mmCIF file of C-alpha atoms in Angstrom:
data_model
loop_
_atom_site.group_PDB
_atom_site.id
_atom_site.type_symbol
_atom_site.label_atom_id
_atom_site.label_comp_id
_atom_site.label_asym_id
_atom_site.label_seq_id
_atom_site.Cartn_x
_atom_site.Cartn_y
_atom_site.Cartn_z
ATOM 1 C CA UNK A 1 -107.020 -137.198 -96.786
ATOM 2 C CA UNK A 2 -104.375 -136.504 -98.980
ATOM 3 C CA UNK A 3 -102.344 -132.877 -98.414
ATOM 4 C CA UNK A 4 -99.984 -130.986 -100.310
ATOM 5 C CA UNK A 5 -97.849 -128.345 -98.690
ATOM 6 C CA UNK A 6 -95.604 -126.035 -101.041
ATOM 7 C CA UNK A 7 -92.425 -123.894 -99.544
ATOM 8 C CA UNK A 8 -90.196 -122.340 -101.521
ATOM 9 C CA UNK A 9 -91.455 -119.370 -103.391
ATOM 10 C CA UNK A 10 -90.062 -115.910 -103.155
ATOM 11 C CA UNK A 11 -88.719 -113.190 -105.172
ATOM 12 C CA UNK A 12 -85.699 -113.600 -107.287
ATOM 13 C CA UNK A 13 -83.803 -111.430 -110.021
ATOM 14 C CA UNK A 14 -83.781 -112.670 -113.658
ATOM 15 C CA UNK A 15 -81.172 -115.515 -114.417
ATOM 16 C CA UNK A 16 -81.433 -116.565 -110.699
ATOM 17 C CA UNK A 17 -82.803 -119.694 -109.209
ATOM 18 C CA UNK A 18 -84.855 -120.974 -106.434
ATOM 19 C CA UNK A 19 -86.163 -124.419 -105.251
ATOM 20 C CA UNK A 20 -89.532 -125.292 -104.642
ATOM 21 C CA UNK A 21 -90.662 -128.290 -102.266
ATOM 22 C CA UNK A 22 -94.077 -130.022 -101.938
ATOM 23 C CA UNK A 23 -94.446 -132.213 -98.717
ATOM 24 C CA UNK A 24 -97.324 -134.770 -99.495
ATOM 25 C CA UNK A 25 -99.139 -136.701 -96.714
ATOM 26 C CA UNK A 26 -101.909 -139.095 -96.468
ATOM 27 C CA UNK A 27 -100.907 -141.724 -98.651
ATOM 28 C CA UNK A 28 -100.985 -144.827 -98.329
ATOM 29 C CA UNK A 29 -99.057 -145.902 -101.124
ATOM 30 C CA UNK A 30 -96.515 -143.998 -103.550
ATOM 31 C CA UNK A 31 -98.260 -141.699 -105.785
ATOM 32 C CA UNK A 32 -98.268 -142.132 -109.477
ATOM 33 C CA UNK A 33 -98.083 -138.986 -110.847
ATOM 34 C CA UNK A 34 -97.243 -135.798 -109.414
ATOM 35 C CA UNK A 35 -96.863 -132.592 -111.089
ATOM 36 C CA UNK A 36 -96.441 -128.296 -110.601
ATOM 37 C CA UNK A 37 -98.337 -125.794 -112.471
ATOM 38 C CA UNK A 38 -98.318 -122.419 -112.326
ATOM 39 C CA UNK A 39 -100.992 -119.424 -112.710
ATOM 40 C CA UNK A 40 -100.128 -116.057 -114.151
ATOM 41 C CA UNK A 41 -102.571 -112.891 -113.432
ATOM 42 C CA UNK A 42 -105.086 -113.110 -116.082
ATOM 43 C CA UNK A 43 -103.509 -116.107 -117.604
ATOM 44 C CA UNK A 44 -104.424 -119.427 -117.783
ATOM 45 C CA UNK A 45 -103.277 -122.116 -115.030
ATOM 46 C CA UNK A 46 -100.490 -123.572 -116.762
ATOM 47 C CA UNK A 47 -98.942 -127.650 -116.356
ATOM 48 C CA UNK A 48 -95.330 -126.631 -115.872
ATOM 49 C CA UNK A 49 -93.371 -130.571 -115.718
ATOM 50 C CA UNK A 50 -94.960 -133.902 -114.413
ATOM 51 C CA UNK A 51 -92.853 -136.748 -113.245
ATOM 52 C CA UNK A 52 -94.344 -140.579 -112.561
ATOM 53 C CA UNK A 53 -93.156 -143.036 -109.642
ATOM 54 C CA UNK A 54 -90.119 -144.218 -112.326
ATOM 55 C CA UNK A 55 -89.183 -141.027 -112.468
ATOM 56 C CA UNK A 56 -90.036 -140.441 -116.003
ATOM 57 C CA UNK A 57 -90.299 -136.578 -116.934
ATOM 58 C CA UNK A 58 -92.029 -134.274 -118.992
ATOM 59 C CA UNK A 59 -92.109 -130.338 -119.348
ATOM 60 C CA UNK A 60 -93.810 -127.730 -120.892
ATOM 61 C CA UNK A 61 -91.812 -126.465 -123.743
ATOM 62 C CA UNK A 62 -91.270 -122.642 -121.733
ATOM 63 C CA UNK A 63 -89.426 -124.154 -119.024
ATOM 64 C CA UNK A 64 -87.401 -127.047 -120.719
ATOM 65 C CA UNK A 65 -83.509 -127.146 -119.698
ATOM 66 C CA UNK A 66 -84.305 -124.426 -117.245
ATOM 67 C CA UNK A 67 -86.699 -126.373 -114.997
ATOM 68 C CA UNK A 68 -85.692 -129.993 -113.254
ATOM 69 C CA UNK A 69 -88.297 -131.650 -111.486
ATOM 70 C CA UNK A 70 -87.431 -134.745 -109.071
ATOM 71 C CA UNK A 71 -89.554 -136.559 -106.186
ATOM 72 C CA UNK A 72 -88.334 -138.325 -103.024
ATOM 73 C CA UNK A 73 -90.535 -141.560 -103.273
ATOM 74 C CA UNK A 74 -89.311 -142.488 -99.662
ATOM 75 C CA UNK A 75 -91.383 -139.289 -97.975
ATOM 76 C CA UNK A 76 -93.343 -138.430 -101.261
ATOM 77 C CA UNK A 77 -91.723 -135.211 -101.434
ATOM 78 C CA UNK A 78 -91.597 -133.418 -104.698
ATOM 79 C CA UNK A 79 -88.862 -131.032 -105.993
ATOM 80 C CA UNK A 80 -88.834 -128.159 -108.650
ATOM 81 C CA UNK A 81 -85.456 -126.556 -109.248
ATOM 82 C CA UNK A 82 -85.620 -123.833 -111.189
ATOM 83 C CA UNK A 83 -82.625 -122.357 -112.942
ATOM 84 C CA UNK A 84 -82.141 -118.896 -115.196
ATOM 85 C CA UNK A 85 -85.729 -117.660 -114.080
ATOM 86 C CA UNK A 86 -86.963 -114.804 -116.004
ATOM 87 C CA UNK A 87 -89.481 -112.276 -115.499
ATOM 88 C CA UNK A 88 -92.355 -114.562 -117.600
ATOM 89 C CA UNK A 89 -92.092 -117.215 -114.861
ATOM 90 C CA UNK A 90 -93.658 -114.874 -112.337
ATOM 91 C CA UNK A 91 -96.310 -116.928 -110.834
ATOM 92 C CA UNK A 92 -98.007 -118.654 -108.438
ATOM 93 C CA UNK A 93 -96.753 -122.155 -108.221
ATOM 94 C CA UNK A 94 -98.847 -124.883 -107.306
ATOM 95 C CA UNK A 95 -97.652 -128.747 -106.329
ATOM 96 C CA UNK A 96 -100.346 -131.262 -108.114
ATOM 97 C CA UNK A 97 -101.155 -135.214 -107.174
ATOM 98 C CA UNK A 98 -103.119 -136.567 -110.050
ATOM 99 C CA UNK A 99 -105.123 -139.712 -109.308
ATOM 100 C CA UNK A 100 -103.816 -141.512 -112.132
ATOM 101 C CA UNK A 101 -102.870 -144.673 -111.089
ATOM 102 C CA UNK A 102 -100.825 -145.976 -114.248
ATOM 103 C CA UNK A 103 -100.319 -145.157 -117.878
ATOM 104 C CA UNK A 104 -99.265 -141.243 -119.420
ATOM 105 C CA UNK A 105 -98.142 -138.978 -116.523
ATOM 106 C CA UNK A 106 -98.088 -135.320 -118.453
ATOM 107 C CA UNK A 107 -99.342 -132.111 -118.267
ATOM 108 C CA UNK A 108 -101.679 -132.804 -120.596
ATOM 109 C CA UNK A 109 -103.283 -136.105 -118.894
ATOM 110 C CA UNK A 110 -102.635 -134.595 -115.283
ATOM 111 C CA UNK A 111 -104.829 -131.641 -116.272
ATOM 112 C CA UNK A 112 -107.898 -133.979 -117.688
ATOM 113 C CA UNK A 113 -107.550 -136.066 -114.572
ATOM 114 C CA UNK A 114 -108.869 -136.077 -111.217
ATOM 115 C CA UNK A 115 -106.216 -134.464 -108.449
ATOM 116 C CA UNK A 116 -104.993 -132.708 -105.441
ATOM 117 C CA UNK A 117 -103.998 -128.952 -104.754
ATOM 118 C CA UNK A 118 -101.506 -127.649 -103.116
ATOM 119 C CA UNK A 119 -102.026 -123.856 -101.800
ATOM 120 C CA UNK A 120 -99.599 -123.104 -103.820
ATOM 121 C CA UNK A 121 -96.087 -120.775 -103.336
ATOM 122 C CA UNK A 122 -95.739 -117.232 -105.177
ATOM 123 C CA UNK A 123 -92.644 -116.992 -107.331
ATOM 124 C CA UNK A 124 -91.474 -113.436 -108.731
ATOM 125 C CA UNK A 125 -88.798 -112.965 -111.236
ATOM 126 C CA UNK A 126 -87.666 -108.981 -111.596
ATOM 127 C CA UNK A 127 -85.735 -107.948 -114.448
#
C-alpha cells in the first residue's frame, strides 16, 4: 500500500520561502511520476509542477521560476522549494504519485490518471 506523507507547510510572509517534503513508502520499484498540487478555498485543486524518474520537469505557468521541484529516487522522497511566495499561493499542498508507468508526466496527464494522495501540508503566504 503505497503512502504519501507531506511536512513542510507553515505560514510565511510574502517574498519568503519554505520547503515542502513528501516521504513515499510502499513501493516496490521507483515511481514514474510524482507531482504537488495545491487547493485554494473555493478554488479548484490545482497541478502545481510534476517531475518523472529522469527528472524531467514541468510547472504550472503561476509558479514557474519561483517553484523547483526535485525527487530523491534513492528513498522516493519528493521536494518542492518554493521561493518569493506570495499571498495567491496560500494553500493546501498536496504530494501526488500518479500510476503512470511511462510516457507524459504533467499536470495535465497526472490529473486524468489514476494516483495517490498525500494528506496534504497547509501553506500561508501574508502580505
Amino acid at each position: 500500500q503505497v503512502q504519501l506523507v507531506e511536512s513542510g507547510g507553515g505560514s510565511v510572509q510574502a517574498g519568503g520561502s519554505l520547503r515542502l517534503s513528501c516521504a513515499a513508502s510502499g513501493y516496490t520499484y521507483s515511481p514514474y511520476c510524482m507531482a504537488w498540487f495545491r487547493q485554494a478555498p473555493g478554488k479548484e485543486r490545482e497541478g502545481v509542477a510534476t517531475i518523472n524518474r529522469y527528472h524531467n520537469t514541468v510547472y504550472a505557468d503561476s509558479v514557474e521560476g519561483r517553484f523547483t521541484i526535485s525527487i530523491d529516487n534513492a528513498d522516493n522522497t519528493l521536494y518542492l522549494q518554493m521561493n518569493s511566495l506570495k499571498p495567491e499561493d496560500t494553500a493546501m499542498y498536496y504530494c501526488v504519485a500518479s500510476r503512470i508507468r511511462g510516457g507524459t508526466c504533467s499536470p495535465q496527464s497526472v490529473r486524468s490518471s489514476s494516483k495517490y494522495w498525500g494528506q496534504g501540508t497547509q501553506v500561508t503566504v501574508s502580505s
